[in-house]
């Protein structure tokens, strides 16, 4: 299956018709059924990539309108989502929510989301148990020839916001 992730416009072009026609054309010509809508314009002139993720305003209503106009398609919203309440709000209008950098920088913030959004009954492991499981996984990667940093860098935010987030070993 083909999935398309796209912005809602380019530079100062803020026409709903533009993004609607884009989605309609891609769907009709390429049989794409899933669209991940980053709810910001892509400003191609004058902004760095980092600024492009922060400066153009988020306009979630464009994604909501796409879902209303294309109810048979799967529309997933992306951009600026950092907590469960936002996800609940968006899921009233679209089929899914993509959490990007927040998940990377603060992965533990998602610890209860399986239970909250999917009625998962399994007990939630603690951070230490997650860290131990990840270490076993990283060791298996290393045994297969993958360097530790390729996987361990994804764990840097595990203790962010927790009581051990800034713990310093004694004697340091």
Short mmCIF file of C-alpha atoms in Angstrom, two decimals:
data_model
loop_
_atom_site.label_atom_id
_atom_site.label_comp_id
_atom_site.label_asym_id
_atom_site.label_seq_id
_atom_site.Cartn_x
_atom_site.Cartn_y
_atom_site.Cartn_z
CA UNK A 1 0.00 0.00 0.00
CA UNK A 2 1.04 3.59 -0.66
CA UNK A 3 0.94 6.19 2.10
CA UNK A 4 1.50 9.88 1.38
CA UNK A 5 2.65 12.37 4.01
CA UNK A 6 2.23 15.94 2.90
CA UNK A 7 1.92 19.53 4.04
CA UNK A 8 -1.26 21.56 3.56
CA UNK A 9 0.31 24.16 1.29
CA UNK A 10 3.45 25.74 -0.07
CA UNK A 11 4.81 29.11 1.05
CA UNK A 12 1.94 31.58 1.50
CA UNK A 13 -0.53 29.54 -0.59
CA UNK A 14 -3.23 28.77 1.95
CA UNK A 15 -5.99 27.52 -0.33
CA UNK A 16 -8.00 24.55 0.84
CA UNK A 17 -8.71 23.84 -2.83
CA UNK A 18 -4.97 23.27 -3.41
CA UNK A 19 -4.63 20.52 -0.80
CA UNK A 20 -8.05 19.04 -1.62
CA UNK A 21 -7.13 18.76 -5.31
CA UNK A 22 -3.74 17.27 -4.43
CA UNK A 23 -5.30 14.54 -2.27
CA UNK A 24 -8.03 13.86 -4.83
CA UNK A 25 -5.56 13.58 -7.70
CA UNK A 26 -3.13 11.34 -5.84
CA UNK A 27 -5.96 9.10 -4.71
CA UNK A 28 -7.53 8.80 -8.15
CA UNK A 29 -4.31 8.29 -10.08
CA UNK A 30 -2.28 6.28 -7.60
CA UNK A 31 -4.85 4.37 -5.56
CA UNK A 32 -3.47 5.85 -2.34
CA UNK A 33 -5.90 5.36 0.56
CA UNK A 34 -3.85 6.80 3.47
CA UNK A 35 -2.83 10.45 3.79
CA UNK A 36 -0.77 11.76 6.68
CA UNK A 37 -1.45 15.48 6.81
CA UNK A 38 1.23 17.65 8.38
CA UNK A 39 -1.02 20.58 9.21
CA UNK A 40 1.50 23.32 8.32
CA UNK A 41 2.47 24.93 5.06
CA UNK A 42 5.98 24.24 3.80
CA UNK A 43 7.70 27.61 3.48
CA UNK A 44 10.39 27.00 0.90
CA UNK A 45 11.94 30.46 1.09
CA UNK A 46 13.54 32.07 4.13
CA UNK A 47 13.12 29.36 6.77
CA UNK A 48 15.47 26.65 7.96
CA UNK A 49 14.10 23.10 8.26
CA UNK A 50 13.83 23.59 12.03
CA UNK A 51 11.93 26.86 11.60
CA UNK A 52 9.69 25.14 9.06
CA UNK A 53 8.58 22.78 11.83
CA UNK A 54 7.71 25.66 14.15
CA UNK A 55 6.95 28.93 12.33
CA UNK A 56 4.17 28.21 9.83
CA UNK A 57 0.98 28.06 11.88
CA UNK A 58 -0.75 24.76 12.47
CA UNK A 59 -4.13 24.60 10.74
CA UNK A 60 -5.71 21.34 11.83
CA UNK A 61 -9.06 22.33 10.36
CA UNK A 62 -7.61 21.67 6.90
CA UNK A 63 -7.05 18.00 7.79
CA UNK A 64 -10.50 17.78 9.38
CA UNK A 65 -12.03 19.14 6.20
CA UNK A 66 -10.11 16.64 4.07
CA UNK A 67 -11.57 13.81 6.13
CA UNK A 68 -15.05 15.25 5.73
CA UNK A 69 -14.60 15.59 1.97
CA UNK A 70 -12.95 12.16 1.56
CA UNK A 71 -14.63 9.97 4.20
CA UNK A 72 -13.48 6.71 2.57
CA UNK A 73 -9.80 7.67 2.90
CA UNK A 74 -7.71 7.25 6.02
CA UNK A 75 -6.63 10.71 7.18
CA UNK A 76 -3.97 10.94 9.88
CA UNK A 77 -3.02 14.29 11.40
CA UNK A 78 0.58 15.29 12.16
CA UNK A 79 2.26 18.35 13.64
CA UNK A 80 2.55 19.78 17.12
CA UNK A 81 0.91 16.91 19.02
CA UNK A 82 2.41 16.52 22.49
CA UNK A 83 -0.21 15.02 24.81
CA UNK A 84 -3.13 12.64 25.04
CA UNK A 85 -5.80 15.33 25.28
CA UNK A 86 -4.78 16.62 21.85
CA UNK A 87 -4.99 13.11 20.45
CA UNK A 88 -8.50 12.68 21.83
CA UNK A 89 -9.54 15.98 20.25
CA UNK A 90 -8.09 15.10 16.85
CA UNK A 91 -9.59 11.59 16.84
CA UNK A 92 -13.03 13.19 16.86
CA UNK A 93 -12.25 14.47 13.33
CA UNK A 94 -9.66 12.16 11.73
CA UNK A 95 -8.69 8.48 11.71
CA UNK A 96 -5.31 8.72 13.39
CA UNK A 97 -2.66 10.93 14.93
CA UNK A 98 1.07 10.84 14.25
CA UNK A 99 3.27 11.91 17.15
CA UNK A 100 6.75 12.79 15.94
CA UNK A 101 9.48 14.62 17.80
CA UNK A 102 7.64 14.57 21.10
CA UNK A 103 7.66 10.75 21.04
CA UNK A 104 11.38 10.82 20.34
CA UNK A 105 12.29 13.36 23.02
CA UNK A 106 9.86 12.20 25.72
CA UNK A 107 8.95 8.58 24.98
CA UNK A 108 7.71 7.92 28.51
CA UNK A 109 4.89 10.43 28.03
CA UNK A 110 3.26 7.74 25.86
CA UNK A 111 3.48 5.01 28.52
CA UNK A 112 -0.24 4.94 29.26
CA UNK A 113 -1.47 5.45 25.72
CA UNK A 114 -1.97 1.75 24.89
CA UNK A 115 -4.42 1.48 27.77
CA UNK A 116 -6.00 4.86 27.03
CA UNK A 117 -6.51 4.54 23.29
CA UNK A 118 -6.54 0.79 22.63
CA UNK A 119 -7.99 -0.65 25.86
CA UNK A 120 -4.83 -2.68 26.33
CA UNK A 121 -5.11 -4.65 29.54
CA UNK A 122 -1.43 -5.54 29.97
CA UNK A 123 0.25 -3.94 32.98
CA UNK A 124 2.45 -0.98 32.20
CA UNK A 125 6.12 -1.75 32.85
CA UNK A 126 8.25 0.75 34.73
CA UNK A 127 11.03 2.77 33.15
CA UNK A 128 13.70 0.48 34.55
CA UNK A 129 12.02 -2.59 33.02
CA UNK A 130 11.78 -0.80 29.66
CA UNK A 131 15.44 0.15 29.88
CA UNK A 132 16.47 -3.44 30.70
CA UNK A 133 14.43 -4.80 27.78
CA UNK A 134 15.97 -2.23 25.45
CA UNK A 135 19.46 -3.15 26.63
CA UNK A 136 18.79 -6.80 25.77
CA UNK A 137 17.55 -5.73 22.35
CA UNK A 138 20.60 -3.51 21.77
CA UNK A 139 22.89 -6.38 22.78
CA UNK A 140 21.21 -8.58 20.15
CA UNK A 141 21.71 -5.85 17.55
CA UNK A 142 25.35 -5.53 18.51
CA UNK A 143 25.81 -9.29 18.19
CA UNK A 144 24.44 -8.98 14.64
CA UNK A 145 26.93 -6.20 13.84
CA UNK A 146 24.85 -3.07 14.49
CA UNK A 147 26.68 -0.46 16.62
CA UNK A 148 25.04 0.50 19.94
CA UNK A 149 24.46 4.18 19.05
CA UNK A 150 22.12 3.27 16.19
CA UNK A 151 19.58 2.07 18.77
CA UNK A 152 20.67 3.57 22.08
CA UNK A 153 20.19 7.16 20.89
CA UNK A 154 16.46 6.45 20.79
CA UNK A 155 16.52 5.89 24.55
CA UNK A 156 17.99 9.25 25.53
CA UNK A 157 14.63 10.71 26.56
CA UNK A 158 13.36 7.70 28.53
CA UNK A 159 13.97 9.31 31.93
CA UNK A 160 13.07 12.85 30.84
CA UNK A 161 10.67 14.33 33.37
CA UNK A 162 11.09 11.49 35.83
CA UNK A 163 12.70 11.48 39.25
CA UNK A 164 15.82 9.88 37.76
CA UNK A 165 16.05 12.23 34.78
CA UNK A 166 18.89 14.25 36.26
CA UNK A 167 20.27 11.75 38.73
CA UNK A 168 24.02 12.00 39.15
CA UNK A 169 25.91 8.95 40.43
CA UNK A 170 27.40 9.42 43.90
CA UNK A 171 31.05 10.46 43.95
CA UNK A 172 30.80 12.39 40.67
#
